[in-house]
Amino acid sequence: MKNLRTPALRKGLLPLAVLTALVPAAVSAQEQATATGATNLDRIQVTGSRIRGVEIENAQPILTVSREQISRSGQATVADLLQNISSAGSPSISRADALASGENVGGYYIDIRNLGATRTLVLINGVRLGATTGGFQDLSQIPVSAIERIDILKDGASALYGSDAIAAVVNVITRSRFDGAEASVQYGQFSDGDGGETIYSGSFGTSNERGGITISAEFMEADPILAGNRFFSAFGNAGPDYPGSGFSPVSQNGSWFDEATETWLTLRPGGNPANRADYVPHTAAFNANANQQMFVQTGLERKSVFSNINYDLTDRISFNSDILYNKRSTDQQIAGYPYQSLAFDTPLSGDSVFNPVGEDIEFRRRLWEVPRTTRSELTTFRVVAGLSGYFDVNERPWDWNVSYANNRNEVTKTGHGDASLLATAPALGPSFIDGSGVARCGTVASPIAGCIPWNPLLPFGVSGPGSLGNAEVQDFLFPTYTDTGETSSKIYSANLSGGLFELPAGDFGFAFGLERREETGRFVPDAFNQSGNSTGLPATTTQGGYEVDEAYLELNIPLLADVAFAQELTLNLASRYSDYSNFGDTTNSKASFIWRPIDSVAVRATWAQGFRAPSIDNLYGGIGGSFESYTDPCSVGVPGSVAGNAACTSAGVSPTYVQLGQGLVPCTSWPCQTPDQFLSGSNPDLGPEASISRTAGIVWSPGFAEGLTLSLDWYNYKLSNYIIQDSVNRILRDCYVLGDASRCAGITRAADGHISGMFFGLTNLGELETEGWDFGARYRMADTAFGGFTFDWQTSYLAKYDTLTQNSAGENIFVGGAGDPGYFRIKSTLSTNWEINEDWNATWNMRYYSGINDGCVANRPCSEPDRFQNGETAPRNRLGSNTFHNLQVSYNAPWDATVSLGVDNVFDREAAILFNGGNVSTAFPYYPEFDIGRFMYMRYTQRF
């Protein structure tokens, strides 16, 4: 997206207050001179329209984050910054999601309106950012130092931009024709003494009257944080008030099942592992707190370089190119694998030299000595090149551009800590002591070369033959696993815009464009995972692609101007036709208007159709496995239990059954994690999602308060046919609560009643409606003796977030989610900036989150235990609101440098424990968007 403007244009625009409210996406001015020094190409382009024009204003709600605001935030990535805006929803995949897997882990994604990150389209200078096979666009690959501003169009825009622009469009505008150099270093750390973060960045640019080149580079490194170092995760899955909750009996101490007494036994401290009498009943004191080995925040390293080349080939033709290189490395760690011999049919052989009773025994042992680690490395190459220019038709300027974009992502994931089943089987089988007194696999007559026997009954920290602490045992049992993947996106586009003819109120604007996209993707799990020969989650190859040819038309029709009660009335219409190679074609349209009855008031509204094409992973993804957390309605003691009903008893579940979790131990809190892997997969017959969005708003810049702008916008989105992954809870509810027998087919239960297997795939079943209000107030006070003050208050109110489900009678109903975890009724931010003088600046930012509805579980507080919803028991517990405060003070030194000191979460606010995470993507009982401690940083910037 090339930006063309002149000094004269800058003088002729609307007053700043109205401009800020109505056209914050208008591109800031740059001078472009002809060889004789005259200026031309007087047209600007805004996010949300393809038509260039001197006074094209957006009839759509747009929020702009300036470079100055970015600098004052202290955030390390674009996604961190955008996550704090009031309309942002829960992050789809966050650094707190320790259990996430696959190629998307390590990326930073933005979700507007809680409609999902894949339904917010991300652009760089108006061109799509490349995506993973799952459709996720990683914002972290853009160097913060390269950004001029960010436009967030909070409205559907598929008519102009195509697929994925359902909830919003985020357009990152980068710096161009920058002249000079600057370098910056920032270091920060939590007051707990961990989570160190270092950022080095720099920009260099040179330009003349015909063009320029700008290069920005950035290196960022963030240390991981252990869950054991935070109050909400150090004591288990329910916080410090319930120590031991969620501890697993599959522990680092090891245990085996004595069939004679039907008791699990563990070696007593100091006991002899060969002596049966030294094994005592396994009690809670031997259980494992897996959080001691887990990262509550992953480690991250990022290297990125972005360059923009801009040159005027002639007075009317320009060349523009963006080049991006980014390499991101993310380190995850979770606790050692909870190995249970029964799951893999690998008992400790009665002929093993480590067996204390001389007969095959089932055992369980968390592989504590070798935590599971994953290093994800993503390399991105992006090249965008194009020509743009203009010509005159009947003295009206017409703009054109053609461009080509190629975005390629290459990912490598290296894992360690999952045991090879090809190794555990012989290591646990028969063994003997050779002539040197060393334990060997096999028998004297048939030794197994290269095999190292393993004694799973030796607790962590206890040395001895076969100990998992021995390096040779670890080397034999734990190979290194490598997954690889690559995605490619090629975009060819051509656009033409101009004024067709003149109306009494202005030019009839027109834009037309053609675009072709070619998307391919491949993700190949390690051969061990594909074959199921490891304790890791099983997965198969994802591979596929599609092409899409598109054409769009946009019309901008000025109806009235400079008349009574209509300083402006403009209608904008757009439509886009898309022809996909995989599912067919679709047409999506949009209409909007802006009406200014007087100069200080603007009324705006939009209606838009949107769509999202299924991603490569949705269509051609392989089969994957996971250990799901769920609530079994056939269990007693859970909210809404139907234990003992016909559907449960016919499945062989006892009316007194209590859901079994890890180690087949009865659960004490819900959702509870399954001890068995469940499988999920893709669906090649998926169709596109569809949406209808509507917005209406008013902007007022009152004359009695110069510098004040107020805005109020209403929004409503209705999504249908949207792609969902059948959740375990949804399937169990349909089967056992609603009695839909067809939904029971994929559920397998063991003889003890617990669910030992389940398959859940993707489907076009989802329907959703969300509605709310955005309020904005910006005020730039006149300078005082104490300096200048600027206030920016942005608030989002969620009135409705309803999803389609069924009640106990089998009737389709919409269930409200507003106020549940992740769906805050109110999110609000207030930024106060104090310019003390030319040298000093202070910024105070406040983030407010309203209270949320947590689930009620046994032995936990419950403020509404008798609540009913849609005729069913639906108890809940109300958690209070949270406000986080950030402060930054900066000083502009005489040697053209800036020193900044900042504190995020000044008062070290700790939010309440979250027992029921809802849609929150985290392994811990804490909302991942909340601050996890007080973070302090210092930044030094030097300009040259």
Tab-separated table of N, CA and C in Angstrom, residues 72 837-841 889-900 941 943:
chain	number	residue	atom	x	y	z
A	72	ARG	N	5.675	4.283	24.183
A	72	ARG	CA	5.336	4.503	25.585
A	72	ARG	C	4.753	3.272	26.259
A	837	ASN	N	7.720	18.964	30.076
A	837	ASN	CA	8.321	19.997	29.237
A	837	ASN	C	8.905	19.264	28.034
A	838	GLU	N	9.764	19.901	27.301
A	838	GLU	CA	10.317	19.239	26.127
A	838	GLU	C	11.218	18.067	26.493
A	839	ASP	N	11.632	18.002	27.734
A	839	ASP	CA	12.599	16.974	28.122
A	839	ASP	C	11.975	15.787	28.847
A	840	TRP	N	10.866	16.002	29.574
A	840	TRP	CA	10.323	14.945	30.417
A	840	TRP	C	8.911	14.561	29.966
A	841	ASN	N	8.641	13.255	30.114
A	841	ASN	CA	7.321	12.742	29.752
A	841	ASN	C	6.971	11.586	30.682
A	889	VAL	N	8.262	6.644	32.610
A	889	VAL	CA	8.808	8.001	32.652
A	889	VAL	C	10.001	8.039	31.710
A	890	SER	N	10.060	9.075	30.865
A	890	SER	CA	11.161	9.173	29.913
A	890	SER	C	11.771	10.564	29.947
A	891	TYR	N	13.051	10.613	29.584
A	891	TYR	CA	13.807	11.862	29.578
A	891	TYR	C	14.528	11.985	28.248
A	892	ASN	N	14.349	13.114	27.583
A	892	ASN	CA	15.045	13.399	26.333
A	892	ASN	C	16.338	14.136	26.650
A	893	ALA	N	17.444	13.433	26.477
A	893	ALA	CA	18.749	13.991	26.824
A	893	ALA	C	19.227	14.970	25.756
A	894	PRO	N	20.108	15.909	26.109
A	894	PRO	CA	20.601	16.906	25.146
A	894	PRO	C	21.370	16.300	23.978
A	895	TRP	N	21.912	15.110	24.142
A	895	TRP	CA	22.699	14.497	23.074
A	895	TRP	C	21.821	13.637	22.141
A	896	ASP	N	20.538	14.025	22.030
A	896	ASP	CA	19.579	13.391	21.126
A	896	ASP	C	19.366	11.918	21.479
A	897	ALA	N	19.168	11.681	22.748
A	897	ALA	CA	18.877	10.335	23.246
A	897	ALA	C	17.657	10.400	24.160
A	898	THR	N	17.028	9.254	24.348
A	898	THR	CA	15.882	9.154	25.251
A	898	THR	C	16.107	7.988	26.206
A	899	VAL	N	15.950	8.272	27.498
A	899	VAL	CA	16.053	7.236	28.530
A	899	VAL	C	14.671	7.042	29.126
A	900	SER	N	14.205	5.788	29.143
A	900	SER	CA	12.862	5.482	29.656
A	900	SER	C	12.952	4.449	30.754
A	941	THR	N	17.500	4.923	23.981
A	941	THR	CA	17.430	5.120	22.533
A	941	THR	C	18.348	6.263	22.147
A	943	ARG	N	19.636	8.534	18.850
A	943	ARG	CA	19.412	8.927	17.461
A	943	ARG	C	20.675	9.579	16.902
